[in-house]
Short mmCIF file of C-alpha atoms in Angstrom, two decimals:
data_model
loop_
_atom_site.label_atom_id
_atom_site.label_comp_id
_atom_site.label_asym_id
_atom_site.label_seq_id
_atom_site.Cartn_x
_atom_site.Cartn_y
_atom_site.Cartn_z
CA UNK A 126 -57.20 -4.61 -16.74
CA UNK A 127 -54.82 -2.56 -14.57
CA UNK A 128 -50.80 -3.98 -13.79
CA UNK A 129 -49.34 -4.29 -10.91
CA UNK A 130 -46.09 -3.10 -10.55
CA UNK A 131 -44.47 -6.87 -10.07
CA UNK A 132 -46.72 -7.79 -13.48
CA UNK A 133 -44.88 -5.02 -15.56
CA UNK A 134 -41.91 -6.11 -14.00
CA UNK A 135 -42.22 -9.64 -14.52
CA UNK A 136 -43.68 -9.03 -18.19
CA UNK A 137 -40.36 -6.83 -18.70
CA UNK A 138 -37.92 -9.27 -17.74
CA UNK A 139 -39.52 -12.36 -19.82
CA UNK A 140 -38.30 -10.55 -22.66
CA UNK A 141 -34.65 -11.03 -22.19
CA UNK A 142 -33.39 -13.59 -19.58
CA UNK A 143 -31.40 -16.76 -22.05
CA UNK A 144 -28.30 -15.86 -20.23
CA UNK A 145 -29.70 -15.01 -16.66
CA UNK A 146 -31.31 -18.27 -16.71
CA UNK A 147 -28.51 -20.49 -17.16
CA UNK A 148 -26.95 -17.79 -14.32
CA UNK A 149 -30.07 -19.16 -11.77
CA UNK A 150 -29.88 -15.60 -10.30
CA UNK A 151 -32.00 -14.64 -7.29
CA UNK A 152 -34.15 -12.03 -5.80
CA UNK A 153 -33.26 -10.36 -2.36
CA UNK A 154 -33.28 -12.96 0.08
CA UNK A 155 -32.28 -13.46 3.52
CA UNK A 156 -28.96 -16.07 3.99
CA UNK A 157 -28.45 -19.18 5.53
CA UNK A 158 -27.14 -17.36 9.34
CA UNK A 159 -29.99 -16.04 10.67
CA UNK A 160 -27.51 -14.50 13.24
CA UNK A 161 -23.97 -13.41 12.58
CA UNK A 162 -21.02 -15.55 15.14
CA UNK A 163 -19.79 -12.03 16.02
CA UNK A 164 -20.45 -8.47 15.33
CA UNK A 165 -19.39 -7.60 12.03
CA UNK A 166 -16.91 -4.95 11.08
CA UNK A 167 -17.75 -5.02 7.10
CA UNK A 168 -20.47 -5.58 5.39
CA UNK A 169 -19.63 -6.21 1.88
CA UNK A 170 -16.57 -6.85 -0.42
CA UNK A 171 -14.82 -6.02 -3.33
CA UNK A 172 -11.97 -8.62 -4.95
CA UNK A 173 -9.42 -7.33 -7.33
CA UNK A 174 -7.80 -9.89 -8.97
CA UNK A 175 -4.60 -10.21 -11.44
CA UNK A 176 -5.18 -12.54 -14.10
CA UNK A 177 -1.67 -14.03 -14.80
CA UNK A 178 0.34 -13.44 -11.52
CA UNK A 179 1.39 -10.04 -10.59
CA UNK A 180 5.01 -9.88 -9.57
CA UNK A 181 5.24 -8.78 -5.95
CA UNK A 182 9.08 -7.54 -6.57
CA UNK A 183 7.93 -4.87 -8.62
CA UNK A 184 5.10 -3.59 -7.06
CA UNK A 185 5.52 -3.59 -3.30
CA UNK A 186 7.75 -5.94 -1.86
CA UNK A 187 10.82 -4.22 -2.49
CA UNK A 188 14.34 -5.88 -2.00
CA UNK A 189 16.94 -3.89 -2.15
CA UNK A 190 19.79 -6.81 -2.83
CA UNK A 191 17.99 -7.75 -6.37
CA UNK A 192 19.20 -4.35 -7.51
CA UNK A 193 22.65 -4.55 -6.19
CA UNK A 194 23.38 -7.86 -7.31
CA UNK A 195 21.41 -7.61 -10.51
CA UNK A 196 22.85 -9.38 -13.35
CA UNK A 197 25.09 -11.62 -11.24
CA UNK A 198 24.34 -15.33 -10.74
CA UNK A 199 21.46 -16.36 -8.70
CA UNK A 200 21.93 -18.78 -5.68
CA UNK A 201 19.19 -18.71 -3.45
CA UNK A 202 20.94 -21.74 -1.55
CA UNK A 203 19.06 -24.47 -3.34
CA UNK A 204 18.08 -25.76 -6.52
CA UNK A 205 15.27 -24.23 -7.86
CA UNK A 206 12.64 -25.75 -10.79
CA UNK A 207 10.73 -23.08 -12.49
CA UNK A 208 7.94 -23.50 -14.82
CA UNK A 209 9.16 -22.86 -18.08
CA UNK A 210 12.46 -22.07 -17.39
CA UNK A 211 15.76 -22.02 -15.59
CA UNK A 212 16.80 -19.75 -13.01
CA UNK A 213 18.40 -16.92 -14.33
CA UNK A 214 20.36 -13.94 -13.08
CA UNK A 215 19.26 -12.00 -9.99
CA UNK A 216 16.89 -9.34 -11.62
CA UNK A 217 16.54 -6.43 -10.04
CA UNK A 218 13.04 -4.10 -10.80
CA UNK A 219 13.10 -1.88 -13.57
CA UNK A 220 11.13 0.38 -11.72
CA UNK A 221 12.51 2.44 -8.39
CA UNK A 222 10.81 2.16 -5.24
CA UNK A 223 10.21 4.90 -2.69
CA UNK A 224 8.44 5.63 0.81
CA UNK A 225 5.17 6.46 1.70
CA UNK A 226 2.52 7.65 4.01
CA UNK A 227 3.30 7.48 7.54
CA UNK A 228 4.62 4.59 7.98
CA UNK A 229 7.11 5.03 5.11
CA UNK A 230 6.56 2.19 3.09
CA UNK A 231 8.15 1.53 0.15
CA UNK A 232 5.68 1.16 -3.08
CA UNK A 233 7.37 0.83 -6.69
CA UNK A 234 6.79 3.41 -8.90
CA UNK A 235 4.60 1.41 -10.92
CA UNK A 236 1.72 1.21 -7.85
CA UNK A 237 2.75 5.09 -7.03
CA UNK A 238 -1.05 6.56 -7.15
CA UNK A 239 -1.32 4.05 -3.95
CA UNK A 240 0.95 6.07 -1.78
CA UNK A 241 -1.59 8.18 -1.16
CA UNK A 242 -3.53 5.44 0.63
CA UNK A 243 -0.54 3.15 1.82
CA UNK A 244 -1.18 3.53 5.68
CA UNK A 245 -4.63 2.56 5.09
CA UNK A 246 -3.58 -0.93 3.18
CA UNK A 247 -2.33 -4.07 5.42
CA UNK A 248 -0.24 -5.68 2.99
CA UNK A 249 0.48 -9.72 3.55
CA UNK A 250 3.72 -10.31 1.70
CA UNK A 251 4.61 -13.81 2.85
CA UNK A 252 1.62 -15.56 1.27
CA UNK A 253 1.98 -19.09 -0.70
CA UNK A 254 0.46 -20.99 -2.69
CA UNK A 255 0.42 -24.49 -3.98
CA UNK A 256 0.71 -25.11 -7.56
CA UNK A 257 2.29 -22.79 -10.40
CA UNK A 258 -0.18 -23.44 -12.57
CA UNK A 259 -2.17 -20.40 -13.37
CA UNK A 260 -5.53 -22.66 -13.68
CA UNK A 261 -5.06 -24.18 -10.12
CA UNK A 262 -3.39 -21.18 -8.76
CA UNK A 263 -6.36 -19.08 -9.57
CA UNK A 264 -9.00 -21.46 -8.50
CA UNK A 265 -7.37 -21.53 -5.24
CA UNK A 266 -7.23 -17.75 -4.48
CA UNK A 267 -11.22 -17.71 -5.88
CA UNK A 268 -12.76 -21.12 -4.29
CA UNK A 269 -9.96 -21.96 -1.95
CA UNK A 270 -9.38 -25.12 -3.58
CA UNK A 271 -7.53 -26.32 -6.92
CA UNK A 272 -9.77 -28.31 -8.58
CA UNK A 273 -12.98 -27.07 -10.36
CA UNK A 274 -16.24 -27.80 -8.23
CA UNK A 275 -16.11 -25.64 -5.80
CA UNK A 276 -18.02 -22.39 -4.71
CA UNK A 277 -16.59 -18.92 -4.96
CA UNK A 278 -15.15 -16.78 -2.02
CA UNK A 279 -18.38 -14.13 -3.63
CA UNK A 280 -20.82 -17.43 -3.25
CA UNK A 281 -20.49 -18.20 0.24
CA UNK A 282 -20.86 -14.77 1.45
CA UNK A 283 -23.80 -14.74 -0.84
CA UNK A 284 -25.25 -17.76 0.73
CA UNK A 285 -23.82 -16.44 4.40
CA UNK A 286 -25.34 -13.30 3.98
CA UNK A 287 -28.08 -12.81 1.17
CA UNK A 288 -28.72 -9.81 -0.89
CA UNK A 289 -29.06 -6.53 0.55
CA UNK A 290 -31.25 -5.44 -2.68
CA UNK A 291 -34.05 -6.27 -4.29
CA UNK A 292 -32.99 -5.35 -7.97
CA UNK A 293 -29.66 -6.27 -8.34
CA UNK A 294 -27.49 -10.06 -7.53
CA UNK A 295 -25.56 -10.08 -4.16
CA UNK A 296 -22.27 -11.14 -6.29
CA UNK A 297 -21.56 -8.92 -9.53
CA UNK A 298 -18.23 -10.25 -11.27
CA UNK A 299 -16.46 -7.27 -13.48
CA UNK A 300 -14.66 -9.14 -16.12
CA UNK A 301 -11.78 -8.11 -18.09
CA UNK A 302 -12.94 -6.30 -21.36
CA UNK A 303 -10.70 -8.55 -23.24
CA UNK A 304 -12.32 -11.74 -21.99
CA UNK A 305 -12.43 -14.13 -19.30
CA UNK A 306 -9.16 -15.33 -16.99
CA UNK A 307 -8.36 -19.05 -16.61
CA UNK A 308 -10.83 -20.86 -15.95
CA UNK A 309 -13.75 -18.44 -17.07
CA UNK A 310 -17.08 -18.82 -15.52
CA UNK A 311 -15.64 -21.55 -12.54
CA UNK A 312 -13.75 -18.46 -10.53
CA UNK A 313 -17.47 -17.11 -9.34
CA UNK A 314 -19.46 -20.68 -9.94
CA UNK A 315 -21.79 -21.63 -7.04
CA UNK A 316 -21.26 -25.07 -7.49
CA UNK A 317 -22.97 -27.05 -4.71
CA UNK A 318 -24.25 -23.49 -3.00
CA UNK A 319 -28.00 -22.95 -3.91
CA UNK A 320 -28.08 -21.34 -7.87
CA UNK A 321 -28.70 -18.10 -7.10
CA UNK A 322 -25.46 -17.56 -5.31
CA UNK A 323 -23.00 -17.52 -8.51
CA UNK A 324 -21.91 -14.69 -9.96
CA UNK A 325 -23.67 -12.37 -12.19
CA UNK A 326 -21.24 -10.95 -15.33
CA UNK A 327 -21.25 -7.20 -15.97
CA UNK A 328 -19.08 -6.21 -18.76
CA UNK A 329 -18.81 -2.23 -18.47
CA UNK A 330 -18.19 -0.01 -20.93
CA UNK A 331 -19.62 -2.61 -23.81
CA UNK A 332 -22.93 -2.02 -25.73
CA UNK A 333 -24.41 -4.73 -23.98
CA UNK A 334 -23.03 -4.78 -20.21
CA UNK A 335 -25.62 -7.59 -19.08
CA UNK A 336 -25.87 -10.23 -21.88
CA UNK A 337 -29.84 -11.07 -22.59
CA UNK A 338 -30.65 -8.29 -20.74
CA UNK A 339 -33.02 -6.11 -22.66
CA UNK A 340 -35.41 -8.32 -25.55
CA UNK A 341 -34.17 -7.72 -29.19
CA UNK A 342 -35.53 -4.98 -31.21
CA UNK A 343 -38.20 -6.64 -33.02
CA UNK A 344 -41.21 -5.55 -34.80
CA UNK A 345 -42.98 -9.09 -33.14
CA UNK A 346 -42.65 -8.80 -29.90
CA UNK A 347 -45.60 -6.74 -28.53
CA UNK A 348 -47.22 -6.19 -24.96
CA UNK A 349 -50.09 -8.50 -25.75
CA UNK A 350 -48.20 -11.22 -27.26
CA UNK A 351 -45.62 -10.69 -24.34
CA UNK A 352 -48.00 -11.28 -22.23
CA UNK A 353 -49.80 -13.92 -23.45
CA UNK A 354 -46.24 -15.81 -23.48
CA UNK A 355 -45.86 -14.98 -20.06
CA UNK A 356 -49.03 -16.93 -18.98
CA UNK A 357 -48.32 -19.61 -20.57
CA UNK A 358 -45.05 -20.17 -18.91
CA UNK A 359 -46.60 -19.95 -15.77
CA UNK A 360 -48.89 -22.52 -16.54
CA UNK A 361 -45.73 -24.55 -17.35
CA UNK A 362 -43.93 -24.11 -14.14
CA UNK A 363 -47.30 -24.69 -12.13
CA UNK A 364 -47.46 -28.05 -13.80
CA UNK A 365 -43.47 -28.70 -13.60
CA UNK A 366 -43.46 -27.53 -9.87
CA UNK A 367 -46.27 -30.28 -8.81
CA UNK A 368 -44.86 -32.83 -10.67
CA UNK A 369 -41.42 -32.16 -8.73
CA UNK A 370 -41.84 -30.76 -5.29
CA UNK A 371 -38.84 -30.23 -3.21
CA UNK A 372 -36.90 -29.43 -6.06
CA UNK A 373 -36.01 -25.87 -5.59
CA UNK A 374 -34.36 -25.20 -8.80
CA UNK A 375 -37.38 -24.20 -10.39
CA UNK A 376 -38.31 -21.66 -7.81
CA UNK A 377 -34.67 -19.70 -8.44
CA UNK A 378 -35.34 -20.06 -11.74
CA UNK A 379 -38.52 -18.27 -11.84
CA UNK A 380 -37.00 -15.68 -8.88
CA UNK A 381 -34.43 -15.17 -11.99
CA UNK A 382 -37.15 -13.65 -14.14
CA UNK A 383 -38.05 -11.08 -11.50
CA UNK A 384 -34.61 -10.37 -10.92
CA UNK A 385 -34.15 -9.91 -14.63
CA UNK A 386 -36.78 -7.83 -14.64
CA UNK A 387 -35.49 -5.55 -12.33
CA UNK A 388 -32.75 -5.56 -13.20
CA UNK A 389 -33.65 -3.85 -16.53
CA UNK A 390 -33.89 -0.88 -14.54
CA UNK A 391 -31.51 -0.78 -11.70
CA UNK A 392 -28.90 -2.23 -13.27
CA UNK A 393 -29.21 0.39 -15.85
CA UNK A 394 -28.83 2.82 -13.63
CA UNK A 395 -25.81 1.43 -11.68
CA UNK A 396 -23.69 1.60 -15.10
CA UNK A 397 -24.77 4.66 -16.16
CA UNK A 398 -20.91 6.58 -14.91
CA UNK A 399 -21.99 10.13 -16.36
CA UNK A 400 -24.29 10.72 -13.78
CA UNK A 401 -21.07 11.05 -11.34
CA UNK A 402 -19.58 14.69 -11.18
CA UNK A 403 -16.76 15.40 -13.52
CA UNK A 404 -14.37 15.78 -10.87
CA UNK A 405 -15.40 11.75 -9.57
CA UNK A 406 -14.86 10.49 -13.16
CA UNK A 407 -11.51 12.42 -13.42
CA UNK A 408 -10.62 11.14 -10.10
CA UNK A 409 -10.55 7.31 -11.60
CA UNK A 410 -9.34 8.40 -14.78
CA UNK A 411 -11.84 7.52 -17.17
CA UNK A 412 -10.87 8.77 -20.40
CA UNK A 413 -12.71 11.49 -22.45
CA UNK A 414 -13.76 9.01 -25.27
CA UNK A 415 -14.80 6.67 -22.29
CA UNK A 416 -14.52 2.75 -23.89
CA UNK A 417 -14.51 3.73 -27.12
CA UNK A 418 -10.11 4.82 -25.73
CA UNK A 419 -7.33 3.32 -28.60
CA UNK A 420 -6.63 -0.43 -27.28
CA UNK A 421 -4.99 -1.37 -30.31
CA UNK A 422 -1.69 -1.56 -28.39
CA UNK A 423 -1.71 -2.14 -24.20
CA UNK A 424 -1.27 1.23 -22.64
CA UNK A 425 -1.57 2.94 -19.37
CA UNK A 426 -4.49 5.58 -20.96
CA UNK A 427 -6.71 2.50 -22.04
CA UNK A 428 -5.61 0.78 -18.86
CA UNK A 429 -6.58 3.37 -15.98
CA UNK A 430 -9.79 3.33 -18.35
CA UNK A 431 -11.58 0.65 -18.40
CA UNK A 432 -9.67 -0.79 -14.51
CA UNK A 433 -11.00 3.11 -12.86
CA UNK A 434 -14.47 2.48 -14.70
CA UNK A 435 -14.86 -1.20 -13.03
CA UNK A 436 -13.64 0.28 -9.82
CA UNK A 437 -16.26 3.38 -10.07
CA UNK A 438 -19.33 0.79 -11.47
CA UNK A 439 -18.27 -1.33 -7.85
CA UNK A 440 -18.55 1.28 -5.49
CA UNK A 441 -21.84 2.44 -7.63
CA UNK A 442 -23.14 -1.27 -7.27
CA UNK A 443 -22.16 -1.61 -3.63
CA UNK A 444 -24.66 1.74 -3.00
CA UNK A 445 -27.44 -0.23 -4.28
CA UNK A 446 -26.82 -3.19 -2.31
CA UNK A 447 -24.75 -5.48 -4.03
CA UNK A 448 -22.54 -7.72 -1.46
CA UNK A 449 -19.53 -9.03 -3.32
CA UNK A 450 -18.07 -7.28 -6.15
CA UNK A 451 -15.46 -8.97 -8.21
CA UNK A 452 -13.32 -6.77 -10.81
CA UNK A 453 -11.15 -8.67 -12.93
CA UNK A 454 -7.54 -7.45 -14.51
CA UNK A 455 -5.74 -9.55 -17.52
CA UNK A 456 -7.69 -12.62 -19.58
CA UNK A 457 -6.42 -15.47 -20.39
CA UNK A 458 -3.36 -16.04 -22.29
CA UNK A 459 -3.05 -14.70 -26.04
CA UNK A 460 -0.95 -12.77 -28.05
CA UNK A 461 -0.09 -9.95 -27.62
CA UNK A 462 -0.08 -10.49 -24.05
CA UNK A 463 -2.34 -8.67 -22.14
CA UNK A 464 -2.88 -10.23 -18.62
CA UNK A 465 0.05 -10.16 -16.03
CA UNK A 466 2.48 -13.03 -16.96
CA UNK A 467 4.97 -11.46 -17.67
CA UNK A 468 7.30 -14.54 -18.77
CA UNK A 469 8.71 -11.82 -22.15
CA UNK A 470 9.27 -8.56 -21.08
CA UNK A 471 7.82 -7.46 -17.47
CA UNK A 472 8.34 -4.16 -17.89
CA UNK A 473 6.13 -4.30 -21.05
CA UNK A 474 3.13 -5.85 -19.87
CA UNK A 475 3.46 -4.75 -16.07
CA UNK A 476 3.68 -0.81 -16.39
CA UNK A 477 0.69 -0.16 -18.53
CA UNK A 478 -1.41 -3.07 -16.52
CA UNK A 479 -0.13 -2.02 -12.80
CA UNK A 480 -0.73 2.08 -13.24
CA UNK A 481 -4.12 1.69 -14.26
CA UNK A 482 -4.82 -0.32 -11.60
CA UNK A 483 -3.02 1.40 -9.15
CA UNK A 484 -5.10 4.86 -10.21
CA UNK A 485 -8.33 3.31 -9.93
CA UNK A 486 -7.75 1.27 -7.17
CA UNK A 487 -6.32 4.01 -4.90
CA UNK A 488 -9.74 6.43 -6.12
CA UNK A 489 -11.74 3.68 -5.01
CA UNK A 490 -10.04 3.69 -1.98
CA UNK A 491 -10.53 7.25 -1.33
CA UNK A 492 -13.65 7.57 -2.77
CA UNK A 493 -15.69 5.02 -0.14
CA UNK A 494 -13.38 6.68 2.67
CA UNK A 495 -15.10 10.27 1.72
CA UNK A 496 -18.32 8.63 1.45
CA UNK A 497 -17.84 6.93 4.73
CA UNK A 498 -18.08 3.57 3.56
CA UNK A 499 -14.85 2.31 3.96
CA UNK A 500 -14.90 1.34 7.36
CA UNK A 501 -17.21 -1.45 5.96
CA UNK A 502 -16.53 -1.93 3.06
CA UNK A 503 -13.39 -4.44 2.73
CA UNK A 504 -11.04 -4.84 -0.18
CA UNK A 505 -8.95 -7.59 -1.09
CA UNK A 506 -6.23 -7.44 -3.40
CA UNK A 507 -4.92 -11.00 -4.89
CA UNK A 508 -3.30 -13.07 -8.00
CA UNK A 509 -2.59 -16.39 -8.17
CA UNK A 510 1.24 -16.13 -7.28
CA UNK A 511 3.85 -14.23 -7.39
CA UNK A 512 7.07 -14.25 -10.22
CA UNK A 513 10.72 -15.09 -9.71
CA UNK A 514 13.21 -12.82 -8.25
CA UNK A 515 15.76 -14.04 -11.40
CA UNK A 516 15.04 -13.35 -14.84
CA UNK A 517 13.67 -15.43 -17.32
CA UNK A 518 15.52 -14.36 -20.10
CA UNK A 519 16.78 -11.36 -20.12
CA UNK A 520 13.35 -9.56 -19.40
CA UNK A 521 10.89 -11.17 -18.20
CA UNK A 522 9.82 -13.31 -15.18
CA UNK A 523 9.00 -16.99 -14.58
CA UNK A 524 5.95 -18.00 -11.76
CA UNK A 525 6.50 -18.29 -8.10
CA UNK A 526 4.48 -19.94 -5.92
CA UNK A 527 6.86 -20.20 -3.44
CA UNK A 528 5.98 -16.69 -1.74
CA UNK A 529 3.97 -13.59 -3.48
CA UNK A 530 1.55 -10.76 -2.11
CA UNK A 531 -2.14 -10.04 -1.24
CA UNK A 532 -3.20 -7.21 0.85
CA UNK A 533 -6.48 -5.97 2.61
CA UNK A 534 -8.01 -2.55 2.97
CA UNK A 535 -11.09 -1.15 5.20
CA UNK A 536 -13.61 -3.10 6.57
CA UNK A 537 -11.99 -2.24 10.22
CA UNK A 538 -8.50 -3.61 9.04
CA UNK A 539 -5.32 -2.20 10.52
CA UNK A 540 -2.78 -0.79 7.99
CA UNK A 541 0.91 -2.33 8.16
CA UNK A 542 2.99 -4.62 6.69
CA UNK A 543 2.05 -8.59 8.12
CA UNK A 544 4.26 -11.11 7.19
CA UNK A 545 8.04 -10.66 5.33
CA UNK A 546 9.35 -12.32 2.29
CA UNK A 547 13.29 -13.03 2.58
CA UNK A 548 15.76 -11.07 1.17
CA UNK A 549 15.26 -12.33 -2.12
CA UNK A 550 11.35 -12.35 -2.26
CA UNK A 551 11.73 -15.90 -3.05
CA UNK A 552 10.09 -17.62 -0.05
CA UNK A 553 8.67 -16.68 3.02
CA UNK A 554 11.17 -15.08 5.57
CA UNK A 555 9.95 -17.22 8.28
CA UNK A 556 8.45 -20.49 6.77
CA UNK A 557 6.80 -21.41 9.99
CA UNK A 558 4.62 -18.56 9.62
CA UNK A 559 3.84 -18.21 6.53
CA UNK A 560 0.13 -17.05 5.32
CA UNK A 561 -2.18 -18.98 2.78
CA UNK A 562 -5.51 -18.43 1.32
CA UNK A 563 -7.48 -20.12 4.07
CA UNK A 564 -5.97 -17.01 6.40
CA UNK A 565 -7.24 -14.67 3.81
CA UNK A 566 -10.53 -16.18 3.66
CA UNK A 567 -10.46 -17.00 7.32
CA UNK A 568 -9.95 -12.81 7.87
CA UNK A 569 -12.34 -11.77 5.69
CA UNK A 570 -15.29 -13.95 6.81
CA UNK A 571 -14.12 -12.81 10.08
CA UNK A 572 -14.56 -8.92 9.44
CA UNK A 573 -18.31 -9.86 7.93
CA UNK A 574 -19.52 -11.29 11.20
CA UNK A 575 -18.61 -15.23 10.03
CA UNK A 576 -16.54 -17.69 11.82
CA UNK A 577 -15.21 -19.67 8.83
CA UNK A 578 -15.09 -23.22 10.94
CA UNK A 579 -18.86 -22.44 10.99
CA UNK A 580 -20.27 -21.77 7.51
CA UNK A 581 -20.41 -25.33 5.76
CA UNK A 582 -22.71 -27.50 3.69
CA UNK A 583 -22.84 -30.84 3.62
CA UNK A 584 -22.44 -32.15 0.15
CA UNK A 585 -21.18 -35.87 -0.69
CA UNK A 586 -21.10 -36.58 2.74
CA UNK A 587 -18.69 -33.89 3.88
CA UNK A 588 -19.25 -30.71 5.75
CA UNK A 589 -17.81 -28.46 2.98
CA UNK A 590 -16.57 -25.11 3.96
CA UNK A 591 -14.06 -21.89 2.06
CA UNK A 592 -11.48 -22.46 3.76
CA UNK A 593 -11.43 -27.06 3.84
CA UNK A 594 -10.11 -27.67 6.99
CA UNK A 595 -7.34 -24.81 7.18
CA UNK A 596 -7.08 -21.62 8.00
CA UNK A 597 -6.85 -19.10 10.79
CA UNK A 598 -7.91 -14.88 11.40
CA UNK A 599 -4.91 -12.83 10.95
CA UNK A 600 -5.29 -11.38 14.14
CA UNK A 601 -2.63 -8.44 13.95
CA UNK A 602 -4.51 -6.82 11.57
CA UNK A 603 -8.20 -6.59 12.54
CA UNK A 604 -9.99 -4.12 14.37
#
């Protein structure tokens, strides 16, 4: 008897789908707006995230007075309870800063492969948070709230917007290759959002990027017996289905094996970097012994690595159709450090950590504007807060919430600078006006076509929505 092409497909992806399952993943499907609020000026997204809190002072909000007074006492005019510490001296960055682009602004030289791209980046340095907490913190730049039980930013505009592909998830997340941030799995959970909106893991670079993906090698499994499994579990869901109708789990469950099973292919294909010219793969400085680079010790080779690979995989996924791409820098805390809290030595962990991303992020910048897709395709840059302007110790910095960085690129967004830390980069300049996650979210729902007051779901009574009830476009910026 002949198969189909959905049979081999299906018959493929029965093989290997443990981990997929518990994922609920979905086929392409339509979202819940059947007509966009507005027309859209992006279409997709990528989210770079630092695990551990990046410190704004040393990357790209750069105040001069830390460096003149540094080493003197610290006043900032009130008293001040850190984290883990006391306030120490005034600490200036161990890095210099200098302009660039156009509009001459000032980038450490820690972020310096950005410069190239600085007039096309609208950076938000007045943005804070609520908790120091790295846990909460980063729950609340991912979900928009602190607590656990809440969608991702990736889910709703997987449940605003569906899948653009038939063979691969609307939301990829790119981990870290040394494991998972705080909170693992919750930062792209779908919580109450219909399963097949969470995130799907990719770990590039490892030997098995999709976990569960492709059956074991086994001299058992054969195409009859594969097969003859494969009825029977559709025999099994028949009878579950009936005995449970408007139960839709099932149904993503199943759409998870088809998925799966394409997956085996596309997905495959999406990874597979040495298909891209030399000259792409040299432009985000992948290494010559690719993964397999010495990570025994954090370093800026390994680091442009395996951050330029995640960026080059994204912009390969978002060809193919992918929606939300989510690439992940830092895991959770261990020793040695290697994520970016930087409470020891900042110039340790930060130099190695911020030039690889810097390199890969500012190819992946240029790269979608030669390809034309920047204009919508929109990039958000974010950690969970900022660090101190004092030291912490003699070398290191503690958390701030109080006032730290995120900035925006492409997806019709204006470059600039929006919003001013104060002199210190302590708090925002103007309190009054300061920017929070809900504007992020707010802004970027608003360049996909999505009035953020508008996309809820009811759950427990309450119309549930990204950004609670805050929130509000930064209009300077968008086109």
């Amino acid at each position: 008897m002949p198969m189909n092409r959905r049979h081999f497909l299906t018959s493929f992806g029965s093989l290997a789908l443990g981990d997929l399952l518990l994922r609920d993943q979905a086929l392409a499907s339509p979202g819940v707006l059947r007509g966009l609020h507005h027309p859209p000026r992006a279409k997709r997204v990528i989210q770079l995230f630092m695990a551990g809190a990046a410190s704004h002072v040393d990357m790209w909000d750069h105040k001069p007075l830390l460096s003149k007074r540094d080493g003197q006492p610290w006043d900032p005019g009130e008293k001040v309870e850190l984290f883990q510490s006391t306030p120490g001296a005034c600490f200036g960055s161990p890095w210099a800063f200098r302009p660039y682009g156009r509009s001459g602004k000032m980038l450490s030289d820690i972020v310096a492969p950005l410069g190239a791209v600085a007039d096309d980046i609208a950076f938000v340095h007045n943005v804070v948070g609520k908790t120091g907490v790295h846990s909460q913190g980063t729950l609340l730049q991912t979900t928009g709230f602190q607590l656990p039980g809440f969608p991702s930013a990736g889910s709703w505009v997987s449940y605003a917007l569906g899948s653009e592909s038939d063979n691969l998830p609307s939301f990829v997340v790119l981990p870290d290759h040394r494991g998972l941030a705080s909170n693992g799995a919750k930062n792209w959970a779908n919580a109450f959002l219909p399963a097949q909106h969470q995130g799907t893991v990719i770990r590039p670079g490892h030997a098995e990027p999709v976990a569960d993906l492709h059956a074991p090698k086994s001299s058992f499994i054969t195409p009859a017996g594969d097969r003859a499994g494969l009825d029977a579990l559709a025999r099994l869901n028949r009878a579950h289905a009936e005995q449970r109708p408007g139960d839709d789990r099932l149904q993503a469950r199943i759409r998870s094996y088809e998925l799966a099973a394409a997956m085996q292919l596309s997905a495959t294909d999406a990874l597979d970097v040495a298909a891209e010219p030399q000259y792409i793969r040299d432009l985000y400085g992948l290494a010559p012994e690719g993964p397999g680079v010495d990570d025994s010790s954090i370093n800026i080779k390994a680091e442009t690595e395996y951050f330029g690979r995640k960026c080059l995989i994204a912009r390969r996924l978002l060809e193919r159709g992918v929606r939300f791409v989510q690439i992940w820098s830092g895991n959770d805390n261990g020793h040695p450090r290697r994520n970016w809290d930087s409470h020891e030595d900042v110039k340790r962990d930060h130099e190695p950590l911020s030039l690889g991303m810097a390199h890969g992020t500012a190819a992946l910048i240029q790269d979608l504007k030669q390809r034309g897709m920047l204009e919508d395709t929109l990039i958000l840059w974010t950690t969970e807060f900022g660090r101190m302007p004092c030291s912490q110790g003699s070398k290191g910095r503690d958390h701030n919430p109080f006032v730290f960085t995120n900035w925006l690129c492409g997806g019709g967004i204006r470059g600039g600078t929006y919003g001013e830390s104060d002199e210190w980069g302590f708090r925002p300049q103007d309190p009054a006006r300061a920017a929070t996650v809900y504007d992020i979210h707010a802004t970027v729902l608003h360049q996909l076509g999505i009035d953020h007051t508008r996309l809820t779901l009811r759950h427990n009574s309450i119309d549930r929505r990204l950004t609670d009830v805050h929130g509000h476009v930064l209009q300077d910026m968008v086109g």
